Amino acid sequence: MDTLGFTFPEMGDNYTVQYEEDQGGMEVLYDITNIFLDAVIGGNFFPDGFLSEEKFPDLQSVESNFLDEVINNAQPIVMTNIPILVCIVLGLILSVVTLIGGIIFCCCCRKNKNSNGNENGFKKVILTILLFLLLVVTSLGCMWFFLGAKTSQSGLDKIPEDIQDILHDGDLYMNNTVDELHYLLQDNFDEVIVEFTDALNKVGANFKDFTETMKNEIQLHKIIDEASSFVELITNYTAIQGQMTSVLDSYTSMTTSLENIKQVADAELPDGLGCLTSSSEICNALNGASGILDGAFPSGLASTAFPPLPDEATQQLSTLSEYLNSIEGEIDAISANAIDEYFPTIQGEIEKIKDFLTEALDGLTEPIEDIQGEIFRNENIANSLEDIRDNYFPYFHISLLVLGSLLVVILAVFMVGMCLGSCSKQGSGISSTGSGMMFLANCLFFFLAIFLFILCTAFFTVGALGEKALCKTMADPGDSELVTFVNPLISSVLTDIYNQVRPETEEGEDIAVKFDLAQLISDMHNNTAIYPLLQLHYIFNIEKLTDWRATYGIDPLIEDARKQIDQTINELVSLESNLNKEEIKAVAKEIDGIINMIDLTPLLDEALIIAIETGKTEIEELKTQLETLITDIENNGLPVPWKEEILANLQNIIEELGVLKGNVQDLQTRLGQILDLFGNEDSKFDMTGKVDGTFALVTAAFEYFRGDAVMIFFDESVGILTKVVDDYVNHAIDAAENHIGNTGPLSNIYNATYTEICLEIIAPFNAVWSGLGWCLLMILIPVTLVVSSLKKILVAKKQPQTLRPNDTNGYRNPKAARAASYEEVPMPSYNERSSRINAYETKSYQNGPPSSYQNGPPTSYQNGPQSSYQNRPQPSYQSRPPPYQQSTRR
């Protein structure tokens, strides 16, 4: 029988989840961020052995002991998370440092100091270029921040729709899985029932064919024909005896008729002496009739006799024939009503399997439908996400934009202030304005940075923990401590669920399910079927279907049928003891002796029929001749009183010869058949040999019954029936383990979830705080230092040309030796041209210069640079006070 070809259901394939792992240019930002993150979050959250199965074997242990364990192991946990904690503490420290630095900057850097313009020109150029480059680099961080904010916002905006698609695909996957299970356990088994019915009909026909084959194998028809021939022998022999009696009766009747003719001829013919002495033509014709009759019926035939057969021959041989016919009846009974006889309830039991499969289907699908109702068909999930997106995400996005805008404003102010200060004259109003703008931007930055560092630290904490706990776990679950921690918890929960939904027919202790989430995810990506993936054999072990014959009570039915077949064969074999072979052989031997004593040669002579036909023809001619002679006599007017009697006897002889011919032909036919059946090579009647041959066939037939041919056929018939269900079982196991609920759609959902959460939300979010941190650090340290240096140059005024070199020789007070500018020295009036100015006198002279100055400057300057001024007229000190009464500092 060919393997049953099962049909498959048509599944919906309108899955909607799509994702794009390629994030384009943003991947560069993500990679840069991950370089820092990998160094920080590369280790575990908890020390080795903390999340062991021994401590937390189930959810109850987590709820009751986790907090205590964390407290008791606080120091190891802190040491394990040193990198993250250092970053968090560093962020908080930077916030405090920013506060202190801002106070120092704002208070100490607002005073202007003069500097030598000749010395600061080159320095200003270098600082301007350096500040420009720093601002450009810082703006890259700002751009980084905006790109991350925009991308994360796009990911957040898509969450409700993506979750809706994920729920749709999950529900569709569950529907397809349930439909596949239903089709396998219901529709396919309906096909099994139809096929099983056809197999039953085929087995019934095969039983009939087998019984015919078996009868041919044991040559039962030949045996029965042989036994029938024995009975026919008796019948034919009895018929031969009767026909032989008819032959002899015909011979006697012809002889009597011939004697009557002779008597009439002797008494009635006119010469008085009759035909005994007369040689008349009539007498010659009548005397020839005797010779004709002697030729038509040989003298030896009259002495042939068929003795009676033994009285028990008929009974014995009839019993043998009936015995063999009863064997044929027993064999035919094997196949007469095989299905109802041997498998009366098997089809009903097969149909009961469907009821069991229906219960198993309910046990498998009810949890799935519960999950569908609670998760995949729960509209509250998508609605809640939409509410969160519509009500909260916009504020988050606006906050990021405002925050980024502040950074942009600060950078813009820095840039504008740099341009104003660097492109204007040192010490000018524009230069001072540019310096003030940078100072104002720096102060604003210090004020904002206090909160921005805290915010950046918070963002970092959330992003880093999300990256490590979620993204790293999803990307490589095999190396995740959280997956290792969750494995026993999932195993515990599913163990409870599986023990609750296991069939009541399952016996034994409760099962203990062991789940490896990392392996489950790997198998899911390999498109594994859901049955092995979730270890559903704990709920319904489809492998046990291979033992369906024992499980569903089919083996006892088959065993009962086997016993019935075996009983029928034993009954057949027991019939051999009912056969009295010796008595039948003795009867056959006695019959051989009787028939072989009969001389059948005259009776079987082929010329006998011809002789009878010839005699009949001659008698008929004789009768015609006598009728002619009698007619002539009557024509002569003589009376013929013996006419009627003689002609009547001749007619009787003619009729008896006809009867004789028929009986002889039948005799020859019957004897020929008997000799053909029972004659041996020596042309002897050999019924004993025939009986021995028949008994040899009977013995071989019983040996055949004792063999295993019948049981082999029975097992083949059972195999035809069970193969239908076996094929279904193999199909069901293959479908469950390799096809039903292939997790390709779940893998797609998993990858889409990873892309949505990690690549489109968490990774951009990490870009937000990394860009923000980059900006803050760049402005806090290098930009602030360069701005401070550049500001000093921009606000400093150039020193005017001096009247003398800086020389403090001879002066205790260095201020007295400072170089006075031309603006500080009052120019004399025309009337004061003859007076002499002492620019180095620090006192105010109301009544003119001291006497020490009337004759010229000190001797130390007579030969110095001021000697050229000695011939100039001195100013009048009475007209206005000397300039030294004014402050020398601006």
JSON list of C-alpha atoms in Angstrom, two decimals, residues 802-809 811 819 822 836-837 840 857-872:
[
{"chain": "A", "resi": 802, "resn": "THR", "atom": "CA", "xyz": [56.03, 106.94, 26.65]},
{"chain": "A", "resi": 803, "resn": "LEU", "atom": "CA", "xyz": [58.19, 110.11, 27.20]},
{"chain": "A", "resi": 804, "resn": "ARG", "atom": "CA", "xyz": [60.99, 108.08, 28.57]},
{"chain": "A", "resi": 805, "resn": "PRO", "atom": "CA", "xyz": [61.98, 104.53, 29.00]},
{"chain": "A", "resi": 806, "resn": "ASN", "atom": "CA", "xyz": [60.90, 102.60, 31.96]},
{"chain": "A", "resi": 807, "resn": "ASP", "atom": "CA", "xyz": [63.70, 103.18, 34.43]},
{"chain": "A", "resi": 808, "resn": "THR", "atom": "CA", "xyz": [63.28, 103.02, 38.11]},
{"chain": "A", "resi": 809, "resn": "ASN", "atom": "CA", "xyz": [66.86, 103.68, 38.95]},
{"chain": "A", "resi": 811, "resn": "TYR", "atom": "CA", "xyz": [63.34, 105.72, 42.75]},
{"chain": "A", "resi": 819, "resn": "ALA", "atom": "CA", "xyz": [56.42, 106.14, 31.63]},
{"chain": "A", "resi": 822, "resn": "TYR", "atom": "CA", "xyz": [51.67, 112.45, 26.13]},
{"chain": "A", "resi": 836, "resn": "ARG", "atom": "CA", "xyz": [60.60, 123.69, 31.90]},
{"chain": "A", "resi": 837, "resn": "ILE", "atom": "CA", "xyz": [58.44, 120.60, 32.62]},
{"chain": "A", "resi": 840, "resn": "TYR", "atom": "CA", "xyz": [58.64, 113.03, 37.02]},
{"chain": "A", "resi": 857, "resn": "PRO", "atom": "CA", "xyz": [67.04, 118.03, 35.97]},
{"chain": "A", "resi": 858, "resn": "PRO", "atom": "CA", "xyz": [68.97, 115.85, 38.28]},
{"chain": "A", "resi": 859, "resn": "THR", "atom": "CA", "xyz": [72.51, 115.13, 37.41]},
{"chain": "A", "resi": 860, "resn": "SER", "atom": "CA", "xyz": [71.61, 111.58, 36.59]},
{"chain": "A", "resi": 861, "resn": "TYR", "atom": "CA", "xyz": [69.65, 112.80, 33.57]},
{"chain": "A", "resi": 862, "resn": "GLN", "atom": "CA", "xyz": [72.02, 115.50, 32.35]},
{"chain": "A", "resi": 863, "resn": "ASN", "atom": "CA", "xyz": [73.67, 113.18, 29.97]},
{"chain": "A", "resi": 864, "resn": "GLY", "atom": "CA", "xyz": [70.61, 111.01, 29.36]},
{"chain": "A", "resi": 865, "resn": "PRO", "atom": "CA", "xyz": [67.87, 111.07, 26.86]},
{"chain": "A", "resi": 866, "resn": "GLN", "atom": "CA", "xyz": [66.31, 114.14, 28.38]},
{"chain": "A", "resi": 867, "resn": "SER", "atom": "CA", "xyz": [69.30, 116.35, 27.65]},
{"chain": "A", "resi": 868, "resn": "SER", "atom": "CA", "xyz": [67.58, 117.54, 24.51]},
{"chain": "A", "resi": 869, "resn": "TYR", "atom": "CA", "xyz": [64.93, 119.13, 26.63]},
{"chain": "A", "resi": 870, "resn": "GLN", "atom": "CA", "xyz": [67.28, 121.33, 28.67]},
{"chain": "A", "resi": 871, "resn": "ASN", "atom": "CA", "xyz": [67.14, 124.27, 26.30]},
{"chain": "A", "resi": 872, "resn": "ARG", "atom": "CA", "xyz": [63.37, 124.29, 26.08]}
]
